[in-house]
PDB file of C-alpha atoms in Angstrom:
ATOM      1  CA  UNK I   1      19.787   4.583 -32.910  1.00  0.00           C
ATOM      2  CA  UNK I   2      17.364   5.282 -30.164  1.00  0.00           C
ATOM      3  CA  UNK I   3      15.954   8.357 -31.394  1.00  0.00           C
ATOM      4  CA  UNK I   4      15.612   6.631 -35.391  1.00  0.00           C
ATOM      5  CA  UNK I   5      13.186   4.140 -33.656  1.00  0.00           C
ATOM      6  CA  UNK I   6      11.009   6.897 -31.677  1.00  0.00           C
ATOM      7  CA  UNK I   7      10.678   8.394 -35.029  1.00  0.00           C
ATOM      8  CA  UNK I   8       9.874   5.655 -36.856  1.00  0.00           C
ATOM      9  CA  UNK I   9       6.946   4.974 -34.322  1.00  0.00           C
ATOM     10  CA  UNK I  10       5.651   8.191 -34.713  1.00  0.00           C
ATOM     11  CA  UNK I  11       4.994   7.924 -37.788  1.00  0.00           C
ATOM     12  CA  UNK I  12       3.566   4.491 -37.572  1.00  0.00           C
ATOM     13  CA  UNK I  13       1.256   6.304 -34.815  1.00  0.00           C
ATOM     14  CA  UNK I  14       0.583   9.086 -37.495  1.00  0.00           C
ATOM     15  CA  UNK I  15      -0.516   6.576 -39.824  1.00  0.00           C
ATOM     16  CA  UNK I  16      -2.400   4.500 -37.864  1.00  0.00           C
ATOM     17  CA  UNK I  17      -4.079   7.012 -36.237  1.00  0.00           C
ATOM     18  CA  UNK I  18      -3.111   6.391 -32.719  1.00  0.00           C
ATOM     19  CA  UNK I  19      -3.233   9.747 -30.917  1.00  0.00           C
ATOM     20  CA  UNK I  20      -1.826   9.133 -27.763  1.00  0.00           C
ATOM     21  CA  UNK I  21       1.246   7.212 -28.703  1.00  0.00           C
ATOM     22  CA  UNK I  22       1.640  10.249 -31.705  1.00  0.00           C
ATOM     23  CA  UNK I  23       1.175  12.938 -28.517  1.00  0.00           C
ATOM     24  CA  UNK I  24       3.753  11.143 -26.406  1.00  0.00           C
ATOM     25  CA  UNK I  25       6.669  10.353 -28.488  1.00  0.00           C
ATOM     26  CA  UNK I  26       6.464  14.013 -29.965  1.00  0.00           C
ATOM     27  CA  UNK I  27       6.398  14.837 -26.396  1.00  0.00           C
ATOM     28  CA  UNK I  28       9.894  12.218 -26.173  1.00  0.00           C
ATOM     29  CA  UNK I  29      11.565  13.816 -29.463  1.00  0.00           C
ATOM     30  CA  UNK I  30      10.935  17.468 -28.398  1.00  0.00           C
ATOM     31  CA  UNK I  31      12.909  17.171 -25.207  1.00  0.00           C
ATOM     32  CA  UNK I  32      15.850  15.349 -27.125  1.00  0.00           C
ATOM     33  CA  UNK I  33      15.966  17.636 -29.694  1.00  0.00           C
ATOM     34  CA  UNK I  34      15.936  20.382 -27.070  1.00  0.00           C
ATOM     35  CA  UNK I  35      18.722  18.869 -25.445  1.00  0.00           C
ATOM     36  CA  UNK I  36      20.625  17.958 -29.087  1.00  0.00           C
ATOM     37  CA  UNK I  37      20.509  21.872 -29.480  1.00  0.00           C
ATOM     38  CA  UNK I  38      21.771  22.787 -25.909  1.00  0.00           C
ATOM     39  CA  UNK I  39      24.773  20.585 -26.368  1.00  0.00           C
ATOM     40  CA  UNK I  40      25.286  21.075 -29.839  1.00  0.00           C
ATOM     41  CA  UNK I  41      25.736  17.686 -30.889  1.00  0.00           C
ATOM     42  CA  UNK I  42      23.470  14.280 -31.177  1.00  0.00           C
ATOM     43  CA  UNK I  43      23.091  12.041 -28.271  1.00  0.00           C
ATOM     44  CA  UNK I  44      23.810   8.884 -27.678  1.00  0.00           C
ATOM     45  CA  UNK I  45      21.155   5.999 -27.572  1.00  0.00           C
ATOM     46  CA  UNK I  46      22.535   5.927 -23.750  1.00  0.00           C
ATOM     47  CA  UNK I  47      21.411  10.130 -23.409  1.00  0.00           C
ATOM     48  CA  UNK I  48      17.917   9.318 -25.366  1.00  0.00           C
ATOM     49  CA  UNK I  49      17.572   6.386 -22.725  1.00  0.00           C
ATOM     50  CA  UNK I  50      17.945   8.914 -19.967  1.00  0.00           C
ATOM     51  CA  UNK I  51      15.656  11.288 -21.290  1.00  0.00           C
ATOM     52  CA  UNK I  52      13.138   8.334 -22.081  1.00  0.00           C
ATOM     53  CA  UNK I  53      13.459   7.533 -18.393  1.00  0.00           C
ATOM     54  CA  UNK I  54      13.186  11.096 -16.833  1.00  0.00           C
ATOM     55  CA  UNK I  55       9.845  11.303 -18.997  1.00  0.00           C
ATOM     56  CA  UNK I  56       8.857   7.813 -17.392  1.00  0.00           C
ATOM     57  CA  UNK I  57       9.620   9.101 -14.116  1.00  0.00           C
ATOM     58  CA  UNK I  58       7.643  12.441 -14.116  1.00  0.00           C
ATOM     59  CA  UNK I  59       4.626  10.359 -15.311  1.00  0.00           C
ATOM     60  CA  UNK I  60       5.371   8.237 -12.641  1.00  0.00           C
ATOM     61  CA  UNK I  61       5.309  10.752  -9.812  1.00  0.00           C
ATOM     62  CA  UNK I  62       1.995  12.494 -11.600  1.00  0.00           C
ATOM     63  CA  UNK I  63       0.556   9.198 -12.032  1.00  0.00           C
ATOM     64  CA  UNK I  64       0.823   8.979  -7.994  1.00  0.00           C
ATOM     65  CA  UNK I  65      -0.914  12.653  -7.167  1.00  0.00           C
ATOM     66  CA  UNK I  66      -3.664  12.376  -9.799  1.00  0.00           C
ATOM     67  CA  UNK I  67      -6.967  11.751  -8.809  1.00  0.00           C
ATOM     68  CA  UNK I  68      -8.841  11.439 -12.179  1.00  0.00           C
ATOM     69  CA  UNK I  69      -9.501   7.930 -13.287  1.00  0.00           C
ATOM     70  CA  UNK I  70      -9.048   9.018 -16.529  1.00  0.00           C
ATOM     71  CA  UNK I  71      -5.951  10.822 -15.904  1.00  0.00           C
ATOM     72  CA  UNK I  72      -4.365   8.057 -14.535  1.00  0.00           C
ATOM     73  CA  UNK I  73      -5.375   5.165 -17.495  1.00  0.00           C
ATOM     74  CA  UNK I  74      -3.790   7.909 -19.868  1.00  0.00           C
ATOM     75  CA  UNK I  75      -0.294   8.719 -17.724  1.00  0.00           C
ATOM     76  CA  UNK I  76       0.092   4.617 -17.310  1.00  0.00           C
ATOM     77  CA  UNK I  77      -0.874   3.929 -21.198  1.00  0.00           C
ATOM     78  CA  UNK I  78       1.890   6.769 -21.758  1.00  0.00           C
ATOM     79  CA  UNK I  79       4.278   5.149 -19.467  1.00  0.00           C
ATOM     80  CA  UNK I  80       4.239   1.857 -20.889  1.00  0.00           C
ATOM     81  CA  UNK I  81       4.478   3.423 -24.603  1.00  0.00           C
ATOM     82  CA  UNK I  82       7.872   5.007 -23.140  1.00  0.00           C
ATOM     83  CA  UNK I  83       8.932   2.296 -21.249  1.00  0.00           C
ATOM     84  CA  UNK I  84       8.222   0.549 -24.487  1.00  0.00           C
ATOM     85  CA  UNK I  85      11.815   1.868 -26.285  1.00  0.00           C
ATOM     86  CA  UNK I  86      13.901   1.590 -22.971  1.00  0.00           C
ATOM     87  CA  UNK I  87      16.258  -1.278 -23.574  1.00  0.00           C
ATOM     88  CA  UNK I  88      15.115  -3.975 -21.149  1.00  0.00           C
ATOM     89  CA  UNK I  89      17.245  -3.601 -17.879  1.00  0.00           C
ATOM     90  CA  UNK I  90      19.064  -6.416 -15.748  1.00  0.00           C
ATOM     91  CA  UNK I  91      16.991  -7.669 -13.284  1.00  0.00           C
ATOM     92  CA  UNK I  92      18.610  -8.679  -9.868  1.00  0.00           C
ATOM     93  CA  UNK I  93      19.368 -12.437 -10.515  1.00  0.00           C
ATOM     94  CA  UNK I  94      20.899 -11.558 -13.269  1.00  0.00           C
ATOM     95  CA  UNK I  95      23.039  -8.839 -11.869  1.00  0.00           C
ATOM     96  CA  UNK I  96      24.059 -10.862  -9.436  1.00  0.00           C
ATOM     97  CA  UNK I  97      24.888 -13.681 -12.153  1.00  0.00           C
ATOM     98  CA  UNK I  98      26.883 -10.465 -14.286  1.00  0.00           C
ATOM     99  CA  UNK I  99      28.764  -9.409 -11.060  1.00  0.00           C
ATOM    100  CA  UNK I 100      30.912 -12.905 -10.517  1.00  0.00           C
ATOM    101  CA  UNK I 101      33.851 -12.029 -11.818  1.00  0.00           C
ATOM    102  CA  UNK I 102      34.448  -9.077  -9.257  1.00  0.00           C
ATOM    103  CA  UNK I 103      32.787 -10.705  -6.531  1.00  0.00           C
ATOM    104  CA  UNK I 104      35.768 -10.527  -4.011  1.00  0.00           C
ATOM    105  CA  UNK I 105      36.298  -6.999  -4.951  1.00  0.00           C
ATOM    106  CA  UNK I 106      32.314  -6.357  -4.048  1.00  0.00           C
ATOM    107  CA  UNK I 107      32.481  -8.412  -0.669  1.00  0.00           C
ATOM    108  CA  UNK I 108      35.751  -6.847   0.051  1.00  0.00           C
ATOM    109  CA  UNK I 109      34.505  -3.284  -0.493  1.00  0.00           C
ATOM    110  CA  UNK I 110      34.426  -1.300   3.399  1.00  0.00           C
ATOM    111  CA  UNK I 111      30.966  -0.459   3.615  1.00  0.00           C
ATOM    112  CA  UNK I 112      27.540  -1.439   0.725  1.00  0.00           C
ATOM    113  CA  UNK I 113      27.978   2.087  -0.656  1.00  0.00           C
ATOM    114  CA  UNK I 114      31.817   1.450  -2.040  1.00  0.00           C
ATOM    115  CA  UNK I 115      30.354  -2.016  -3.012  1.00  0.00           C
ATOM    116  CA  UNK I 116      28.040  -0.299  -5.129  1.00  0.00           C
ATOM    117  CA  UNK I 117      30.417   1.697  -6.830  1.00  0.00           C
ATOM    118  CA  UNK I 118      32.352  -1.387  -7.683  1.00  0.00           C
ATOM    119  CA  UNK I 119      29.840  -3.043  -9.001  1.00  0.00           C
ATOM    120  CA  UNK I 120      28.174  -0.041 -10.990  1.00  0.00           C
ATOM    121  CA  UNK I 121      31.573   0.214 -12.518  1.00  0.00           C
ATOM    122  CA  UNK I 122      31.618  -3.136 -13.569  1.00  0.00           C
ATOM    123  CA  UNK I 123      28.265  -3.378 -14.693  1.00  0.00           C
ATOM    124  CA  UNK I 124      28.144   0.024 -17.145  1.00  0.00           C
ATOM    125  CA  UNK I 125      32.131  -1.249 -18.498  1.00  0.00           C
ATOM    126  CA  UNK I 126      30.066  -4.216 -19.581  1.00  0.00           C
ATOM    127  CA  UNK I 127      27.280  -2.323 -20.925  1.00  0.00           C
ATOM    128  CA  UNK I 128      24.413  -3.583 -18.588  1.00  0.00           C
ATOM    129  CA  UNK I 129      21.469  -1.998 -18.275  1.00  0.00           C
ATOM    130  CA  UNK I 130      20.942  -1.842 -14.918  1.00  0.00           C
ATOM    131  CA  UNK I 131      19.174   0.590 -12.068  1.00  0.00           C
ATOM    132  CA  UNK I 132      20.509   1.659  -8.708  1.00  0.00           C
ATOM    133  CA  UNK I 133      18.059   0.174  -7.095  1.00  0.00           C
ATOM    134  CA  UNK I 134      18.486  -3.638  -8.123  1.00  0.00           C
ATOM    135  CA  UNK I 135      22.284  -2.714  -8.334  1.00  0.00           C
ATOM    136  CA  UNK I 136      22.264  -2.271  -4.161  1.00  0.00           C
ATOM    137  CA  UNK I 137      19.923  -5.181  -3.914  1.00  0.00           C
ATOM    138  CA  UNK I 138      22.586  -7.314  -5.898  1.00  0.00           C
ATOM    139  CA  UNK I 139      25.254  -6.193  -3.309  1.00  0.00           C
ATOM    140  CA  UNK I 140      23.426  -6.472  -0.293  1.00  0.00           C
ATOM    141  CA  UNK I 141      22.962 -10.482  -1.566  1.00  0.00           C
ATOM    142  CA  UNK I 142      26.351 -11.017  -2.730  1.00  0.00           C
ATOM    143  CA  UNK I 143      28.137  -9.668   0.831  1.00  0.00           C
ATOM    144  CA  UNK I 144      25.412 -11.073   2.826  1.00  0.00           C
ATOM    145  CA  UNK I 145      26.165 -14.406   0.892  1.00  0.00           C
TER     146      UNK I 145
END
């Protein structure tokens, strides 16, 4: 599992004395274990992911409004370190490659929005990886196409 890995590199952080990627992933396992306890029961690699990304994403945001050089080599060393355990999502080639077999369905879809939802459908039955962003690039190229 997701989380058994983000321990495991914690300690190997611990060990080897590497502070920052120690700081962050305790930073990573305290949210999930906060949200283990809210719900009562352990998540799935796919709700670790999620977390994982939310964390990438708020680094993200304060990696954009920071002004401190410093500041900003530490949020994108911490982003990477996350970004790290994320399984590695599709890119848009190959969503567009994962999306032939309900290609008519996409291109017959009324609007890109509806195509979107076909596809994401698809995509997450198959267990891609994916993001909405290269998800609605991959439709606009299969109905413009």
């Amino acid at each position: 599992m997701l989380s058994e890995e983000i321990k495991k590199r914690m300690l190997q952080a611990m060990k080897s004395g590497d502070t920052l990627e120690k700081e962050i992933l305790r930073v990573a396992l305290g949210e999930i274990q906060t949200q283990e306890a809210r719900a009562s029961k352990a998540m799935s690699d796919e709700e670790v992911a999620a977390v994982l990304r939310k964390l990438v994403k708020n680094n993200q945001e304060t990696l954009g409004v920071s002004e401190r050089a410093e500041q900003k080599d530490q949020l994108a060393k911490e982003i990477a370190i996350l970004e790290s355990l994320l399984p590695k999502a599709l890119g848009v080639d190959e969503i567009v490659a994962a999306l032939a077999p309900v290609r008519d369905a996409v291109k017959a879809a009324g609007n890109d929005g509806q195509a979107t939802g076909v596809a994401m459908k698809h995509l997450k039955s198959a267990g891609a990886v994916v993001t909405g962003k290269e998800v609605t690039e991959a439709v606009k190229r299969l109905r413009a196409g």
